[in-house]
PDB file of C-alpha atoms in Angstrom:
ATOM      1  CA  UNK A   1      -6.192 101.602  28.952  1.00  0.00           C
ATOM      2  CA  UNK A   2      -9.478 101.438  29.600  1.00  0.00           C
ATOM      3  CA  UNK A   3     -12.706 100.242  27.636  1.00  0.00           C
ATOM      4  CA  UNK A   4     -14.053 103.764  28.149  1.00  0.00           C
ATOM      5  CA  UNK A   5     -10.461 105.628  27.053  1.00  0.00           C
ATOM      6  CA  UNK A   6     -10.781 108.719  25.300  1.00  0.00           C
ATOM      7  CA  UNK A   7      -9.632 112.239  25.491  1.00  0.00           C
ATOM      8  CA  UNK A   8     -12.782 114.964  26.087  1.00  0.00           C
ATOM      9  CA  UNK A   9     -12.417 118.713  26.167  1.00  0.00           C
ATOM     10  CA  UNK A  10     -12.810 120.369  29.834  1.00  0.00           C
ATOM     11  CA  UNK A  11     -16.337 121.654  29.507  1.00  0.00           C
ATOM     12  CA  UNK A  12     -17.957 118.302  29.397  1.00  0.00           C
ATOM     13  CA  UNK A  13     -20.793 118.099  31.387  1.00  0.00           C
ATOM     14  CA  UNK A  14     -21.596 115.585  33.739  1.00  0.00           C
ATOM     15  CA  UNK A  15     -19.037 112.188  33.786  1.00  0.00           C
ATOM     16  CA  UNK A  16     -20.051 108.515  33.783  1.00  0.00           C
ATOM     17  CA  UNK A  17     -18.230 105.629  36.300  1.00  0.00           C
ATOM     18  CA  UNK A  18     -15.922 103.051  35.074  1.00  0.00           C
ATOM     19  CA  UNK A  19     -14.197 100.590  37.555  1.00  0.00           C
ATOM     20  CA  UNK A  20     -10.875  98.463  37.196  1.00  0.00           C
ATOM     21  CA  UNK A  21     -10.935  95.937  40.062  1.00  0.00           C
ATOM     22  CA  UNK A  22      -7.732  94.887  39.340  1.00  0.00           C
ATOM     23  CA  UNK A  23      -6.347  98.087  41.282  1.00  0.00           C
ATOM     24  CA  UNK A  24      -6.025  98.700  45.261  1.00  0.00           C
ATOM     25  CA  UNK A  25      -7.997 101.792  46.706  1.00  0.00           C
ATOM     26  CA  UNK A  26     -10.217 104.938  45.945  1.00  0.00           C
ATOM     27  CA  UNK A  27      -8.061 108.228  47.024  1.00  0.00           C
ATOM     28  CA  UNK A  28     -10.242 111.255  47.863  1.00  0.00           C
ATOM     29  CA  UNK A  29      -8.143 113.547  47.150  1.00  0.00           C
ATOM     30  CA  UNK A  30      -6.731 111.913  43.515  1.00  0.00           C
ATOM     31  CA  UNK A  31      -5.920 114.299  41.309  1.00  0.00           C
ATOM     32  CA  UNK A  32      -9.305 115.082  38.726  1.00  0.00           C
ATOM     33  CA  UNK A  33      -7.440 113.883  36.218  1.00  0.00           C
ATOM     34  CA  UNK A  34      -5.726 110.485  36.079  1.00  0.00           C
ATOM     35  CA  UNK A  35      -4.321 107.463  33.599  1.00  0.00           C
ATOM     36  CA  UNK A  36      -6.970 105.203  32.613  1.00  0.00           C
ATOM     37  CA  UNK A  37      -6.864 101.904  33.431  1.00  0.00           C
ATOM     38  CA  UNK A  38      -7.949  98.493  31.923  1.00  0.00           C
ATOM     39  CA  UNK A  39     -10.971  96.319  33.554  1.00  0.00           C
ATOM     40  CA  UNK A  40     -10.399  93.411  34.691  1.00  0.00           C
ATOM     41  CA  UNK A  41     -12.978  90.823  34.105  1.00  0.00           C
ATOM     42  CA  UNK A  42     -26.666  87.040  39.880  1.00  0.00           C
ATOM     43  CA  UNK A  43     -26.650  83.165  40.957  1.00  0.00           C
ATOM     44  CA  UNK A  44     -24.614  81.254  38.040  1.00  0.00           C
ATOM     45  CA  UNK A  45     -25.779  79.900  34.905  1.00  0.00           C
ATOM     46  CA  UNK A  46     -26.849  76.272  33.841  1.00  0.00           C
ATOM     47  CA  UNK A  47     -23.955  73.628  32.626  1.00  0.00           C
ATOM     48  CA  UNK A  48     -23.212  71.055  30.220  1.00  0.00           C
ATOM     49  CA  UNK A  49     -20.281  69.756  28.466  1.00  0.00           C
ATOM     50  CA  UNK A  50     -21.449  70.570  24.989  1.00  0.00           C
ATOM     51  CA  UNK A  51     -23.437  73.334  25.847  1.00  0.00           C
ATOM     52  CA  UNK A  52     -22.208  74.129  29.123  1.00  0.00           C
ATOM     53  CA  UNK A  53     -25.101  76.144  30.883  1.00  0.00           C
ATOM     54  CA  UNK A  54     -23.783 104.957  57.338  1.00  0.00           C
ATOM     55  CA  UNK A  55     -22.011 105.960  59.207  1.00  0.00           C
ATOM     56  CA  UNK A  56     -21.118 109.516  58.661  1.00  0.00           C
ATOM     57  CA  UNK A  57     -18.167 111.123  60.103  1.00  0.00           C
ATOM     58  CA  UNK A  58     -16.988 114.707  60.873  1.00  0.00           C
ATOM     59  CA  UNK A  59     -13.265 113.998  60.007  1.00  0.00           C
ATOM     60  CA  UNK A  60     -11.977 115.367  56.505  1.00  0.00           C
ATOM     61  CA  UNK A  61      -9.906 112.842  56.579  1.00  0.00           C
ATOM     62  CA  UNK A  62     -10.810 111.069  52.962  1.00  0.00           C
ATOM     63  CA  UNK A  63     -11.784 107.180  53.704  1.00  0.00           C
ATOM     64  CA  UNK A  64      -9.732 104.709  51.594  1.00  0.00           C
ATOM     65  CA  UNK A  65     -11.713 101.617  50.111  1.00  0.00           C
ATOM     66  CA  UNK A  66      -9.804  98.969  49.110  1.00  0.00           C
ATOM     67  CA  UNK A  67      -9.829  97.014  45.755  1.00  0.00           C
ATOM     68  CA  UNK A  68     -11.618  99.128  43.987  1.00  0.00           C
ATOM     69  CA  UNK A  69     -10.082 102.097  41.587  1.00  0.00           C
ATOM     70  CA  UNK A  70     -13.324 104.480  40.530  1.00  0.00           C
ATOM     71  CA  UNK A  71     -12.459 106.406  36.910  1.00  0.00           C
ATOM     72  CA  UNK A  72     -15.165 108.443  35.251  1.00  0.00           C
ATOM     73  CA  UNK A  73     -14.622 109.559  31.589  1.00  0.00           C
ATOM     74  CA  UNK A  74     -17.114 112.637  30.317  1.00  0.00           C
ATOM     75  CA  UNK A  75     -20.590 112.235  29.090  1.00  0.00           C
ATOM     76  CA  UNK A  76     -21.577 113.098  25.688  1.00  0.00           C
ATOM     77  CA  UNK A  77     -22.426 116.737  25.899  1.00  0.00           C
ATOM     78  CA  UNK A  78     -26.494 117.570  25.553  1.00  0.00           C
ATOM     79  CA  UNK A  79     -26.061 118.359  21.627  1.00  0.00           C
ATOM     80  CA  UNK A  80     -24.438 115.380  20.631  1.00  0.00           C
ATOM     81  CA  UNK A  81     -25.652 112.692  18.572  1.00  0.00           C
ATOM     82  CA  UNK A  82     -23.579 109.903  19.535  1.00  0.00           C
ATOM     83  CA  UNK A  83     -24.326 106.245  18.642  1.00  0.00           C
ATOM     84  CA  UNK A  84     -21.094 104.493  19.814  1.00  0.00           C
ATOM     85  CA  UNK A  85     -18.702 105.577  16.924  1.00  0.00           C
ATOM     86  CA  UNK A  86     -15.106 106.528  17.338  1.00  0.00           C
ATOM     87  CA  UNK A  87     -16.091 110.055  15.810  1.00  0.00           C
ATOM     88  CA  UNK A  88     -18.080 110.254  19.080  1.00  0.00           C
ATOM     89  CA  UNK A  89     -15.361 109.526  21.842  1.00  0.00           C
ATOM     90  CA  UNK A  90     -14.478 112.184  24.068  1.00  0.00           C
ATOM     91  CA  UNK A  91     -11.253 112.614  26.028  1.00  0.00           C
ATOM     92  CA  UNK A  92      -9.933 112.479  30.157  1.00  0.00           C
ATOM     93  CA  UNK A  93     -10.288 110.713  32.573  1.00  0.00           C
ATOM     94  CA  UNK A  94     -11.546 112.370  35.608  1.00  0.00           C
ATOM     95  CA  UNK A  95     -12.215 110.540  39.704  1.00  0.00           C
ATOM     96  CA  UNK A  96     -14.957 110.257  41.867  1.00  0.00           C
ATOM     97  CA  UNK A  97     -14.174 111.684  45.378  1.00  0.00           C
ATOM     98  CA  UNK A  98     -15.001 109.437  48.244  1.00  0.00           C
ATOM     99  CA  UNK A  99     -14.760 110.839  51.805  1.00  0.00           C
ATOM    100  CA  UNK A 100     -17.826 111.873  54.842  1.00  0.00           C
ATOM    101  CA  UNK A 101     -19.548 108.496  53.125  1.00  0.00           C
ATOM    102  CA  UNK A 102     -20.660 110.025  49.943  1.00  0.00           C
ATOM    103  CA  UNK A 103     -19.377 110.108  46.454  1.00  0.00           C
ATOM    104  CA  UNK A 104     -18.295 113.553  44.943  1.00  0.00           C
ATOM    105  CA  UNK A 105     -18.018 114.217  41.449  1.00  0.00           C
ATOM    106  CA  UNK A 106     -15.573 116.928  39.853  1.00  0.00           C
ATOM    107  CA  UNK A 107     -17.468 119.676  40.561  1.00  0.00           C
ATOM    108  CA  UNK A 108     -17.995 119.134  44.100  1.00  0.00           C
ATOM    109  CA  UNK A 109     -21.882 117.772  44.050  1.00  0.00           C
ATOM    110  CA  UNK A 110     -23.038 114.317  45.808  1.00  0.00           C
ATOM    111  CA  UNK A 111     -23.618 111.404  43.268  1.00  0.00           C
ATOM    112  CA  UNK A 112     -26.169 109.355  44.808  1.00  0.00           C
ATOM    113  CA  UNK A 113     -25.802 105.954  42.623  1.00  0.00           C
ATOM    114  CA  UNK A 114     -28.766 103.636  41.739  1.00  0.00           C
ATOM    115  CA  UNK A 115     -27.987 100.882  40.107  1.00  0.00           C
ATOM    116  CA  UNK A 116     -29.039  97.565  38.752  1.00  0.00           C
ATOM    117  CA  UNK A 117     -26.997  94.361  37.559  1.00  0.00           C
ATOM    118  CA  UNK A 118     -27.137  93.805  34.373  1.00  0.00           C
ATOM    119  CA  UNK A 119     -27.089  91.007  33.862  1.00  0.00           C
ATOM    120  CA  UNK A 120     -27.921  86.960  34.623  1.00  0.00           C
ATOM    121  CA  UNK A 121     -27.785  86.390  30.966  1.00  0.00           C
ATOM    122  CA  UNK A 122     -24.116  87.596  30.673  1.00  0.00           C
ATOM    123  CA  UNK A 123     -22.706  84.403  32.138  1.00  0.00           C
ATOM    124  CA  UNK A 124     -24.302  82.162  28.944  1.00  0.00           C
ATOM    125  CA  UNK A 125     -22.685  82.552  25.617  1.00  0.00           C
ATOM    126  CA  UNK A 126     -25.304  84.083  22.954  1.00  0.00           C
ATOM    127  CA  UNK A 127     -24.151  81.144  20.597  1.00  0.00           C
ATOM    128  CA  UNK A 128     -22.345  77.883  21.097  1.00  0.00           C
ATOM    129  CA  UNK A 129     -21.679  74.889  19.034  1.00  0.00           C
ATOM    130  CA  UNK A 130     -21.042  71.066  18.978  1.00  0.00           C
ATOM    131  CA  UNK A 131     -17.540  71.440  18.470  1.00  0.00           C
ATOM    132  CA  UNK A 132     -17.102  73.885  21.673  1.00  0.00           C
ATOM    133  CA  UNK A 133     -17.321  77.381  19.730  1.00  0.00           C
ATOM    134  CA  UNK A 134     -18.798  79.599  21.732  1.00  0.00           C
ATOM    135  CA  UNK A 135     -19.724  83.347  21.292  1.00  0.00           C
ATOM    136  CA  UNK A 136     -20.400  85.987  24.049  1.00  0.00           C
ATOM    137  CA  UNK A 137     -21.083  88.651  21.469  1.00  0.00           C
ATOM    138  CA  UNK A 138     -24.528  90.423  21.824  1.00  0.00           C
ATOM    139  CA  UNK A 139     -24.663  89.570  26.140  1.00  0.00           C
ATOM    140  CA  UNK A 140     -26.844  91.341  27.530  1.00  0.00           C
ATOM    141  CA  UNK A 141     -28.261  92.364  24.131  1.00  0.00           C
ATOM    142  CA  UNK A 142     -27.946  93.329  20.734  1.00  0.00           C
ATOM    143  CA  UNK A 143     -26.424  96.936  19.515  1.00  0.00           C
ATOM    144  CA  UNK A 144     -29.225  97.717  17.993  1.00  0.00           C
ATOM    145  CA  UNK A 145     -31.363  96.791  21.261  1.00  0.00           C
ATOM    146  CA  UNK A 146     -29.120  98.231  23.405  1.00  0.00           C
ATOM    147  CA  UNK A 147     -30.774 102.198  23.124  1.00  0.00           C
ATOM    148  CA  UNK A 148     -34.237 100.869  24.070  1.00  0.00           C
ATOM    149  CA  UNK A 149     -32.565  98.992  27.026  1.00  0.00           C
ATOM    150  CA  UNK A 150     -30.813 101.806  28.037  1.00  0.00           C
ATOM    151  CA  UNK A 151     -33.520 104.833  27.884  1.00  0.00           C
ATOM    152  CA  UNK A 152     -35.825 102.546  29.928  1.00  0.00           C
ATOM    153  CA  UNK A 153     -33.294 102.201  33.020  1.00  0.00           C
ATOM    154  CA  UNK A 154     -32.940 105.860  32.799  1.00  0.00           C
ATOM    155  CA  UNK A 155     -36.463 106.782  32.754  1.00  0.00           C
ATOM    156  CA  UNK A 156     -36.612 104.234  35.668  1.00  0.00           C
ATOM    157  CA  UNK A 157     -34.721 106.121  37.522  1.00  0.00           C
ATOM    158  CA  UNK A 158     -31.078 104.361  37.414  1.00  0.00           C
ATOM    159  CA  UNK A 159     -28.074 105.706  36.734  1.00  0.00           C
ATOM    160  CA  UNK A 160     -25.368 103.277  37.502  1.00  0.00           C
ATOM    161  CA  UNK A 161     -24.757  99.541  36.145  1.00  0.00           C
ATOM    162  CA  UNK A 162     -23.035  96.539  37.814  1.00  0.00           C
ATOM    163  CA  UNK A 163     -22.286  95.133  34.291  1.00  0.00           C
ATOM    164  CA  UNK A 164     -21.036  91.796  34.165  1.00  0.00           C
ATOM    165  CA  UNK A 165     -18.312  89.929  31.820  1.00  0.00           C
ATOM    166  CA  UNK A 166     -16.832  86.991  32.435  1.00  0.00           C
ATOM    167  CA  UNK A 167     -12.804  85.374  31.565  1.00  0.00           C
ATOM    168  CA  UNK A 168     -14.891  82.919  29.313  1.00  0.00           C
ATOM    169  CA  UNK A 169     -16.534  85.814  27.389  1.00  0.00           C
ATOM    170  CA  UNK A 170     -12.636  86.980  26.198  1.00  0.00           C
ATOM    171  CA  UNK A 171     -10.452  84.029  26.358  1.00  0.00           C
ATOM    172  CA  UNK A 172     -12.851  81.158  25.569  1.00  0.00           C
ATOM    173  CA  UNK A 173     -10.539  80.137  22.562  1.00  0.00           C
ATOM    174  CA  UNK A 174      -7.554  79.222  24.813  1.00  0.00           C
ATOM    175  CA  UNK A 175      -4.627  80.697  26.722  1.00  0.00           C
ATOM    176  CA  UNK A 176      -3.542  84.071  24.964  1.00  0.00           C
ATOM    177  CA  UNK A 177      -6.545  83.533  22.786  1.00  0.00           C
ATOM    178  CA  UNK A 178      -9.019  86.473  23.084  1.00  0.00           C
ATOM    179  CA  UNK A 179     -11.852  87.553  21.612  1.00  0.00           C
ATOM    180  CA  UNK A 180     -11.567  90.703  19.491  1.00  0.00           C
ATOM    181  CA  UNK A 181     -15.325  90.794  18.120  1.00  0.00           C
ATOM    182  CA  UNK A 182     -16.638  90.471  21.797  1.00  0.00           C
ATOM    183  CA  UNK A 183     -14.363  92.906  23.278  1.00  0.00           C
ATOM    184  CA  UNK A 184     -15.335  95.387  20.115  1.00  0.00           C
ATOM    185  CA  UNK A 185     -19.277  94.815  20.418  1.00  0.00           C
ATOM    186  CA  UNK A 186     -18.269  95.421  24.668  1.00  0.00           C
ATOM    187  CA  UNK A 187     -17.000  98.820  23.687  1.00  0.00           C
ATOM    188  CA  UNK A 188     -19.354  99.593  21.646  1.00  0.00           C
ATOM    189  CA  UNK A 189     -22.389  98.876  24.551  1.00  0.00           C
ATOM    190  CA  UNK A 190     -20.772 100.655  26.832  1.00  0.00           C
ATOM    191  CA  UNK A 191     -20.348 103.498  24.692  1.00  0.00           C
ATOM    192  CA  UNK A 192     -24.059 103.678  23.734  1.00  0.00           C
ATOM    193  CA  UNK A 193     -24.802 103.720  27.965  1.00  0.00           C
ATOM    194  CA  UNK A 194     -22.859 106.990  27.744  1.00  0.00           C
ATOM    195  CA  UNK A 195     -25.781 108.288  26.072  1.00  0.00           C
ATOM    196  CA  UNK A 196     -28.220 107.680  28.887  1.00  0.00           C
ATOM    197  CA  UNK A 197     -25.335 109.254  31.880  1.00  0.00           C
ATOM    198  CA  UNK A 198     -24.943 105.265  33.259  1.00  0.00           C
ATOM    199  CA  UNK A 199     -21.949 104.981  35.489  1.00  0.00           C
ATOM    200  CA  UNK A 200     -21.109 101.709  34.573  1.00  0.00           C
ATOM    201  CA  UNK A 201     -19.424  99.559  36.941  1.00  0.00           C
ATOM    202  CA  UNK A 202     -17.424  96.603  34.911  1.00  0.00           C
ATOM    203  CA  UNK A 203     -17.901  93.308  37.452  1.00  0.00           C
ATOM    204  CA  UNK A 204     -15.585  90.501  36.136  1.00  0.00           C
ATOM    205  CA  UNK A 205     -17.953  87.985  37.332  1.00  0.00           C
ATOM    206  CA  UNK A 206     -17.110  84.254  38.205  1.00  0.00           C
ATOM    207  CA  UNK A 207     -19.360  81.643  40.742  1.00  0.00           C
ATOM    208  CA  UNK A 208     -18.420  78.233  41.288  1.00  0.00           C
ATOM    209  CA  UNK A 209     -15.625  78.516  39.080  1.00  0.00           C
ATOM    210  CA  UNK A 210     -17.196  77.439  35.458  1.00  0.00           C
ATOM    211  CA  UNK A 211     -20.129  76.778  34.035  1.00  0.00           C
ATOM    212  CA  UNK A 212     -18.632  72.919  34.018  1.00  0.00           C
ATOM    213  CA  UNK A 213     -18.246  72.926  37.996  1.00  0.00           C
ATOM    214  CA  UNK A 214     -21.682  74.437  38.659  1.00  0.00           C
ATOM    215  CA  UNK A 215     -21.304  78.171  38.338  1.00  0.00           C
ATOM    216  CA  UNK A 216     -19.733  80.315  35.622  1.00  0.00           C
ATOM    217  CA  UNK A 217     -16.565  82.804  34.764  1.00  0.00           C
ATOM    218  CA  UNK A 218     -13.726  80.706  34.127  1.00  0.00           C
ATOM    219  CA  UNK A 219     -13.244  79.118  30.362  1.00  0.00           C
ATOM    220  CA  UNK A 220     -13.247  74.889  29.774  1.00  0.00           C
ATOM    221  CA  UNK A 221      -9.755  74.700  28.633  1.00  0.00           C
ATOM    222  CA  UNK A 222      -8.774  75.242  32.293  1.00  0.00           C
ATOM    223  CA  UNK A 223     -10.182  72.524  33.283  1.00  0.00           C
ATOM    224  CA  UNK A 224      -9.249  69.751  30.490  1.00  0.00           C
ATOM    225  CA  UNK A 225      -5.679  71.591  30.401  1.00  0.00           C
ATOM    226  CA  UNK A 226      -5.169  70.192  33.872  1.00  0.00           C
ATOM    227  CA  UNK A 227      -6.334  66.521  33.164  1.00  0.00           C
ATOM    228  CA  UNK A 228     -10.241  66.953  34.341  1.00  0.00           C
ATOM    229  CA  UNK A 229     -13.034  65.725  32.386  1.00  0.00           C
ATOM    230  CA  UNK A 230     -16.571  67.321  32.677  1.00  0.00           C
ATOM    231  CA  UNK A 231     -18.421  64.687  30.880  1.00  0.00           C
ATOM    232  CA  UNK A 232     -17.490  62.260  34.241  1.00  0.00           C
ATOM    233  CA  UNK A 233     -18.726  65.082  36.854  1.00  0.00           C
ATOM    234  CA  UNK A 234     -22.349  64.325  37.426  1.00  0.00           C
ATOM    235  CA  UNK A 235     -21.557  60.570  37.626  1.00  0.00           C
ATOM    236  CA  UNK A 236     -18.833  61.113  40.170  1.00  0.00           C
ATOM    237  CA  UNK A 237     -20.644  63.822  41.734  1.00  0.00           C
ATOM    238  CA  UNK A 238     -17.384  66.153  41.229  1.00  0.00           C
ATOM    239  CA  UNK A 239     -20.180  68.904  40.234  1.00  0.00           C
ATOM    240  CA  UNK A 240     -23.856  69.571  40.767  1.00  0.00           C
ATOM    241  CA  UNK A 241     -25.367  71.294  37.333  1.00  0.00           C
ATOM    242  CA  UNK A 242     -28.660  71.771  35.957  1.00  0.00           C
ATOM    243  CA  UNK A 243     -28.037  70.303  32.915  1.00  0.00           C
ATOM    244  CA  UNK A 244     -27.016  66.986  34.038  1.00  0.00           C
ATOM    245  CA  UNK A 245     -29.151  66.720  37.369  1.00  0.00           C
ATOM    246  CA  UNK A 246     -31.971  64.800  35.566  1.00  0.00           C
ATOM    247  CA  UNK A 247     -35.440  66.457  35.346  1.00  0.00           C
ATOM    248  CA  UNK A 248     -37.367  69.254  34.184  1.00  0.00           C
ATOM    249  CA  UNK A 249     -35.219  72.726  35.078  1.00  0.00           C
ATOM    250  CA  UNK A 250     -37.568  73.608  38.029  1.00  0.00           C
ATOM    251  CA  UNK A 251     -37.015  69.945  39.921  1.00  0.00           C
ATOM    252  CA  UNK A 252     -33.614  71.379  40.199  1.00  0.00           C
ATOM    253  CA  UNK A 253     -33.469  72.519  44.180  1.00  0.00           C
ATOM    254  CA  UNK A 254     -32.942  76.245  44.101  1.00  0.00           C
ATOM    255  CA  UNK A 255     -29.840  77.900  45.712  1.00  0.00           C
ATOM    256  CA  UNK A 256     -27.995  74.386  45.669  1.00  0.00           C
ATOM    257  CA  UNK A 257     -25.487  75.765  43.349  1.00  0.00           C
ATOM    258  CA  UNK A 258     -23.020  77.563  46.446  1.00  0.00           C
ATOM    259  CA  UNK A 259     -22.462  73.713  47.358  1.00  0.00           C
ATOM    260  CA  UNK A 260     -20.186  72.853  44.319  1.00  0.00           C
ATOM    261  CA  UNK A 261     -17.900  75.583  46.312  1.00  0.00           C
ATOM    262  CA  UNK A 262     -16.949  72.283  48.532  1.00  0.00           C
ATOM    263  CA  UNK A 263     -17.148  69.827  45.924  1.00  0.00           C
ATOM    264  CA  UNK A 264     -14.207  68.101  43.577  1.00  0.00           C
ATOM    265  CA  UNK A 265     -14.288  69.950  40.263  1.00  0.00           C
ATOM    266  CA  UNK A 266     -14.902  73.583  42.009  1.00  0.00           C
ATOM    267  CA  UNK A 267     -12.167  73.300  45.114  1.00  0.00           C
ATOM    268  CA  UNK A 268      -9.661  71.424  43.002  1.00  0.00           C
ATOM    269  CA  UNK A 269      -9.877  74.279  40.586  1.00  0.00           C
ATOM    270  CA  UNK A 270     -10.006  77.025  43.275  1.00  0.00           C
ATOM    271  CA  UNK A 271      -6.665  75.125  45.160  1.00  0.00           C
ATOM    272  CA  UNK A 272      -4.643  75.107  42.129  1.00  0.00           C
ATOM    273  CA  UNK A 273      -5.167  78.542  41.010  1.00  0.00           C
ATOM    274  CA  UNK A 274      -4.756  80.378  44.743  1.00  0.00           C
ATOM    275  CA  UNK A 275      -2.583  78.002  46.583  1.00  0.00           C
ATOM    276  CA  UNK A 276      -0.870  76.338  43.575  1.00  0.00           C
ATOM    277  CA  UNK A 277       3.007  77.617  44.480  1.00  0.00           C
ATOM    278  CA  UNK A 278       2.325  75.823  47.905  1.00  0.00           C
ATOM    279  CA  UNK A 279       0.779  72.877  46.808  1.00  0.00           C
ATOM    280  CA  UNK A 280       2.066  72.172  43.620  1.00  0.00           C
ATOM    281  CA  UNK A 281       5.428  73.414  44.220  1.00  0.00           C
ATOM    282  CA  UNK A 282       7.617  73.829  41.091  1.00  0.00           C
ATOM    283  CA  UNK A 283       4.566  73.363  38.705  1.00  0.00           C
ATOM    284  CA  UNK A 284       3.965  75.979  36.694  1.00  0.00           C
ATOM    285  CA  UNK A 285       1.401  76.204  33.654  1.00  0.00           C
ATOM    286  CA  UNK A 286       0.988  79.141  31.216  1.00  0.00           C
ATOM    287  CA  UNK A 287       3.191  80.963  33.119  1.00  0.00           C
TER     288      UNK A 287
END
């Protein structure tokens, strides 16, 4: 199911994008109907342990792009007054058509996309605590910010949205753990974008592994879970960060981050999770 599910009568106007990476290809010729499907989840973010920072072609034949699935769900029609509420929601699914290098939507016109990320702030939580609570509620912005955000893109000309979550935004808490008020106020944002005909593209966003290692996405527990502790990475140089490099924020050299790609925290992490069965044979954790 997807963040965007609903069920809208035929006759709704124009449609708005939402993308699961998690599936394998676009088909031009998908049916304009189809199942909806469930997103998956800049430069990265500061860190800290407590408060961790055309070609065009002449064949018909469609082209198939791979890892993406595009699903558009209708727009509100003109005389609705829709503010994100269930009353609101509108039905089907319907597909973008890719083939000849352009984008088609149901009605056989070219969607020419403009779009902007949105955004850097995403990979912070909007409130953390001592203790390790964090909350990604209100990232990018508030609900009741979110309509002046929104109308100013679209008088700005965009229509389309690279909108970034990350795995620590839903399962900060731990393993099975996820957030129900984030994933609510997430539906709800996306909702209100309706209004303004975004396509929103749902980018589940990770650099450098963590905020811990350098970069953001995944949450801490997968790193103390495995027997690493952050508080000894700047020391033993097992992670560059902001936070613990020493210095005002701008003495910290700028696009240095990519490095922690090569360093302990970040590749030990990065081995584990896509080469684990070979290299940690018969180890399994969380299933």
């Amino acid at each position: 199911m997807s963040l965007l599910d609903a069920t809208a009568p035929k006759s709704a106007p124009e449609a708005e994008l939402s993308i699961a990476l998690s599936s394998l290809s676009v088909d031009a010729k998908a049916p304009k109907t189809a199942p909806a499907q469930l997103p998956t989840t800049g430069g990265p973010s500061t860190t800290s342990f407590n408060e961790p920072s055309n070609e065009t072609s002449t064949d018909p034949t469609p082209v198939r792009a791979t890892h993406i699935d595009i699903e558009i769900t209708p727009e509100f029609p003109p005389d609705s007054s829709a503010d994100g509420s269930e009353d609101d929601v509108l039905p089907s699914p319907f597909h973008l058509e890719l083939h000849d290098g352009n984008f088609y939507d149901a009605d056989g016109r070219v969607v020419l996309l403009r779009g902007v990320n949105l955004g850097g702030n995403t990979k912070m939580p909007y409130t953390s605590s001592k203790d390790g609570t964090v909350s990604f509620v209100n990232r990018p912005f508030p609900l009741d910010q979110a309509d002046e955000h929104f109308s100013r893109l679209q008088r700005w000309g965009f229509n389309c949205l690279r909108f970034l979550i990350t795995w620590e935004a839903i399962e900060h808490a731990g393993p099975g753990v996820y957030d129900q008020d984030y994933l609510a106020y997430l539906r709800q944002v996306l909702l209100i974008a309706r209004k303004y005909n975004m396509y929103i593209y749902i980018d589940p966003h990770q650099d450098a592994w963590s905020r811990w290692t350098g970069g953001d996405g995944a949450p801490l527990w997968t790193l103390l879970d495995l027997g690493l502790n952050p508080e000894n990475f700047a020391i033993t140089k097992a992670a560059l960060c902001q936070d613990t490099y020493g210095g005002k924020p701008e003495d910290f050299p700028k696009m240095i981050w990519p490095t922690n790609f090569f360093k302990f925290a970040c590749a030990t992490m990065a081995t584990l999770f896509w080469a684990g069965n070979k290299y940690v044979i018969d180890s399994i954790f969380q299933s």
